[in-house]
Coordinates of C-alpha atoms in Angstrom, one line a residue:
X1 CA 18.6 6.4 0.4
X2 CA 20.8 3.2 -0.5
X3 CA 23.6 4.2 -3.2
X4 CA 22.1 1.9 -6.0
X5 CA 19.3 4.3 -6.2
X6 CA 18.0 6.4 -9.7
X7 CA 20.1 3.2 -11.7
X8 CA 18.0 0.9 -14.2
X9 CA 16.7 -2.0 -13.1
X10 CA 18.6 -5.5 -13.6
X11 CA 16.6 -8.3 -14.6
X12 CA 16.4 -11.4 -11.7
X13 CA 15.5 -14.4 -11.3
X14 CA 14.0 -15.0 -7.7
X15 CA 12.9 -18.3 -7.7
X16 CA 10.9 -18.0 -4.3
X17 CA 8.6 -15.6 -6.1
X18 CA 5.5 -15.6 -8.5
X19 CA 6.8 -12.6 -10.0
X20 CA 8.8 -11.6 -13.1
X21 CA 11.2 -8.4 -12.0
X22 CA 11.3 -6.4 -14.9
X23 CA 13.9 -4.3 -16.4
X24 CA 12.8 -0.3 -15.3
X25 CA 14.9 2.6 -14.0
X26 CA 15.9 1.2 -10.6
X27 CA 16.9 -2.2 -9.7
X28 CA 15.2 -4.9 -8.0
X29 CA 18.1 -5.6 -5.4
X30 CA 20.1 -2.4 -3.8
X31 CA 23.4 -5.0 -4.0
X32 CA 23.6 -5.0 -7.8
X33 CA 26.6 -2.8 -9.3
X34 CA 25.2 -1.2 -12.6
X35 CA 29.6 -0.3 -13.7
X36 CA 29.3 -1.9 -17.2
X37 CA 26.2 0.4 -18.6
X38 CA 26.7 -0.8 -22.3
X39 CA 26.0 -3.9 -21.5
X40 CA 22.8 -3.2 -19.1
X41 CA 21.9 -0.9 -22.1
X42 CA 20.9 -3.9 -24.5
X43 CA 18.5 -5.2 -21.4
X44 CA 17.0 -1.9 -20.1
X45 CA 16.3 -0.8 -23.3
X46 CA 15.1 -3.7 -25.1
X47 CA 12.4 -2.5 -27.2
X48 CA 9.6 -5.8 -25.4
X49 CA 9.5 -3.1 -22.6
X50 CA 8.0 -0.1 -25.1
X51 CA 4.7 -2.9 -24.7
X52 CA 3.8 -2.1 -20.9
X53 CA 6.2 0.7 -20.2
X54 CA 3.8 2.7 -22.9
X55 CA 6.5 5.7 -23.1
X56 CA 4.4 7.4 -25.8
X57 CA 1.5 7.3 -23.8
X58 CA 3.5 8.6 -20.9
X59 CA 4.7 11.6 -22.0
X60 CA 1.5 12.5 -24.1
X61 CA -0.6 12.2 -20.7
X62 CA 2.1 15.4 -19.4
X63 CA 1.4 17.4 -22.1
X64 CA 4.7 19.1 -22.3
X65 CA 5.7 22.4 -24.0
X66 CA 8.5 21.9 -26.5
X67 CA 10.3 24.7 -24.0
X68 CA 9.8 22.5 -21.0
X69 CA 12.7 21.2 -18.7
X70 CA 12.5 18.1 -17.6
X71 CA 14.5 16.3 -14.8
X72 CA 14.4 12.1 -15.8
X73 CA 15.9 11.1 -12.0
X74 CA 17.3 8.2 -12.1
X75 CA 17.9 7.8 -15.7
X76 CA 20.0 5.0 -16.4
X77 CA 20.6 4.6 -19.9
X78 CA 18.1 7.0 -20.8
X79 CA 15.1 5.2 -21.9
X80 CA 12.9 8.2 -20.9
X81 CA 15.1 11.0 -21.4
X82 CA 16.2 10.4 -25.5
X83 CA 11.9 10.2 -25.8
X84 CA 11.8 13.5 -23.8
X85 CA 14.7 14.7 -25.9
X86 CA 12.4 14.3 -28.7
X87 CA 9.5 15.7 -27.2
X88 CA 11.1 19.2 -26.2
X89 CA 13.1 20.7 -28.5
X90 CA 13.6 23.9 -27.1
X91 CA 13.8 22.8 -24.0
X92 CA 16.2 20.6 -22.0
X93 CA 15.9 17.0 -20.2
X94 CA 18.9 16.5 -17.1
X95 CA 19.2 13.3 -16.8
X96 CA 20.2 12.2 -13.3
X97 CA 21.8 9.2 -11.9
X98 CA 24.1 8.3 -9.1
X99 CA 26.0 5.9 -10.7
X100 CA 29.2 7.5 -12.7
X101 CA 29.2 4.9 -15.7
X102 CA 25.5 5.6 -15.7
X103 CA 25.9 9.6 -16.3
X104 CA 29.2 8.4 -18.5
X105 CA 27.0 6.1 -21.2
X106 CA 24.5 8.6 -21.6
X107 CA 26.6 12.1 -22.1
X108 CA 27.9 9.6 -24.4
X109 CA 24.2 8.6 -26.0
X110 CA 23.3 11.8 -25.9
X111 CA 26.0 13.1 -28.4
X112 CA 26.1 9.8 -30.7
X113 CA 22.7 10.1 -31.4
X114 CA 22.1 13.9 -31.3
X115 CA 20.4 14.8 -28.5
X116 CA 21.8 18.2 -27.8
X117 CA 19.0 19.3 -25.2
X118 CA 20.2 16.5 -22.9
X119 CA 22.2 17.1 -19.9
X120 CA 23.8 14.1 -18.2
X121 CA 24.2 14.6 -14.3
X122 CA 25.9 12.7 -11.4
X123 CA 23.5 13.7 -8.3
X124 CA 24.0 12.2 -5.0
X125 CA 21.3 10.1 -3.1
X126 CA 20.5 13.0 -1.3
X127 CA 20.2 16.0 -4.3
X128 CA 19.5 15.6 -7.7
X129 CA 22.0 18.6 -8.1
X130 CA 19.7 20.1 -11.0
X131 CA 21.6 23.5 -12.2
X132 CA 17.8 25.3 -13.0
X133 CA 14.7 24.7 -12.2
X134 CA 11.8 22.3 -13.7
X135 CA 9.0 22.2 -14.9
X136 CA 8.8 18.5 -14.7
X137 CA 10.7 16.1 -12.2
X138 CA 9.7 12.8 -13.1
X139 CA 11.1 9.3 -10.9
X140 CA 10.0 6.0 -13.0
X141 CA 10.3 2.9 -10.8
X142 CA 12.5 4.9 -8.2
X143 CA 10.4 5.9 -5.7
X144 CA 10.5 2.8 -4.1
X145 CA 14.3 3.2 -3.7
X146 CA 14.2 6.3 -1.6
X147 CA 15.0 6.8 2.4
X148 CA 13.7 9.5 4.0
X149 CA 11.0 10.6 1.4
X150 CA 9.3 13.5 3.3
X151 CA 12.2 15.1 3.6
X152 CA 14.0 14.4 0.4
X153 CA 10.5 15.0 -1.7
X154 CA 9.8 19.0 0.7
X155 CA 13.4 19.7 -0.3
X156 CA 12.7 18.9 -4.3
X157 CA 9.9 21.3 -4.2
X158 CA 13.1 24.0 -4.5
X159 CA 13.9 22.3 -7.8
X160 CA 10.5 23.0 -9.2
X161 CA 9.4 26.1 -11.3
X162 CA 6.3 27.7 -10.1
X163 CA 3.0 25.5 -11.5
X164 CA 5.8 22.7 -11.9
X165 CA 4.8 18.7 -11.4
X166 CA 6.0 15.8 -10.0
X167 CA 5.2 12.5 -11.6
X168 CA 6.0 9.4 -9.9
X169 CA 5.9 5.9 -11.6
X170 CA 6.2 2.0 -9.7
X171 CA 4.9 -0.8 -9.7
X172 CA 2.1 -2.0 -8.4
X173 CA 1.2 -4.6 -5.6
X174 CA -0.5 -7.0 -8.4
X175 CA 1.4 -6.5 -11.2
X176 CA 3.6 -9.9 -12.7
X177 CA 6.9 -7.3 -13.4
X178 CA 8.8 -5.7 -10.7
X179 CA 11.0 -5.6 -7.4
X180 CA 10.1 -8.4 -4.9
X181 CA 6.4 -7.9 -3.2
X182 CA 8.1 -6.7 0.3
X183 CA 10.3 -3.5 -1.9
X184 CA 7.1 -1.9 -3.3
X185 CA 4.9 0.7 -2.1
X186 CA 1.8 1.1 -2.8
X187 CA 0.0 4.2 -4.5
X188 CA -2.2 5.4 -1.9
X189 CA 1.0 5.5 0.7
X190 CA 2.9 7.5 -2.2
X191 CA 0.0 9.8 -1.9
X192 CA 0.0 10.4 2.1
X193 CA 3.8 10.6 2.3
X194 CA 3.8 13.6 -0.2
X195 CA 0.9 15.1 0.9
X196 CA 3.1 15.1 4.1
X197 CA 5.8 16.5 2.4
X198 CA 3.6 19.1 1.3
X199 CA 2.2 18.1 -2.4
X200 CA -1.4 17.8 -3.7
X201 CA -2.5 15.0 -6.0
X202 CA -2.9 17.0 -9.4
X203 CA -3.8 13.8 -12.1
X204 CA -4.0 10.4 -11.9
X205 CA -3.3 7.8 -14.8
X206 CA -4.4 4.1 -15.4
X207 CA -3.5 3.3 -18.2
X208 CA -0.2 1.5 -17.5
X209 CA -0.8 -2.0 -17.1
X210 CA 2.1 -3.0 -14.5
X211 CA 2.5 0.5 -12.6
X212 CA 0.6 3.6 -10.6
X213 CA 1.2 6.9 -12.0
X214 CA 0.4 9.7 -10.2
X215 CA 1.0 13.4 -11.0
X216 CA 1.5 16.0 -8.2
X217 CA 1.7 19.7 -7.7
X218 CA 3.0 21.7 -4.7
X219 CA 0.2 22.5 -2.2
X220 CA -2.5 21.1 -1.3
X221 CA -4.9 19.3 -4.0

């Protein structure tokens, strides 16, 4: 798994492309340094991106408890995690991301605007390094950035609470936003490589209008 992976994405200009990369939790190009997080922070979460992201919509669909814990890897600046802050007040959200100024801006977030149920954590490409288990582990626009995914996605399933989920969001092979055509995958290999690594399909959304997401629990479906 390349080091650039679990950071926001950077908006790019790739001229030999008919698509718009959009900013998301991972970036479009694994050579981009993401050091400088208050300044990705005005792009990553600029409020045009509520339009297609649909966070709302996304966390309704999970119907979480307001005890849940929730892992957001590959959080960046936390555009998922403050919402899932919000959303579980007696629970807790870690926010995970490999990149230190990453983790750095938003412990910082986090307390400036009250969020005491988040926990900010530096994993490695390799472990999340969650301190409890979940009952959600959610990747937005990360999948895609991840090497070795059988094995990285059977060892998660330690992370996971019994009846925990796994909820996986990218971007489509159609859709105008994204990471260039040749970095995406599409939904029905995310299906077969975690069926491999031993998940079963549990739900599947449509509603987003740029991205697949897909809900899994351990076992078979």
């Amino acid at each position: 798994m390349k080091r650039t992976l679990w950071l926001t994405a950077i908006v790019v200009f790739v001229a030999a492309l008919p698509i718009r990369p959009a900013p998301a939790q991972t970036p479009s190009t694994h050579q981009h340094s993401f050091s400088g997080a208050e300044h990705w922070a005005h792009i990553f979460d600029d409020p045009q991106r509520d339009a297609w992201q649909k966070p709302h919509e996304v966390i309704q669909a999970l119907a979480l408890k307001p005890d849940a814990v929730i892992a957001d890897i590959g959080s960046g600046t936390g555009y998922f995690s403050v919402r899932f802050s919000n959303m579980v007040p007696k629970g807790r959200v870690y926010g995970v991301d490999v990149e230190p100024d990453m983790v750095k801006y938003l412990a910082a977030r986090a307390k400036r605007e009250g969020h005491k149920n988040i926990v900010a954590i530096a994993g490695t490409p390799d472990d999340p390094r969650l301190p409890e288990k979940a009952d959600l582990i959610i990747l937005v626009d990360v999948y895609h950035h991840i090497d070795n995914r059988e094995q990285y996605f059977s060892h998660l399933q330690k992370s996971l609470k019994p009846g925990g989920r796994l909820a996986i969001i990218d971007f489509r092979m159609d859709s105008p936003e994204g990471p260039p055509l040749h970095a995406r995958i599409p939904p029905e290999r995310v299906k077969a490589e975690l069926a491999s690594a031993g998940y079963g399909l549990a739900q599947e959304h449509s509603f987003l209008p740029n991205q697949y997401f897909l809900v899994f629990r351990p076992g078979k479906s």
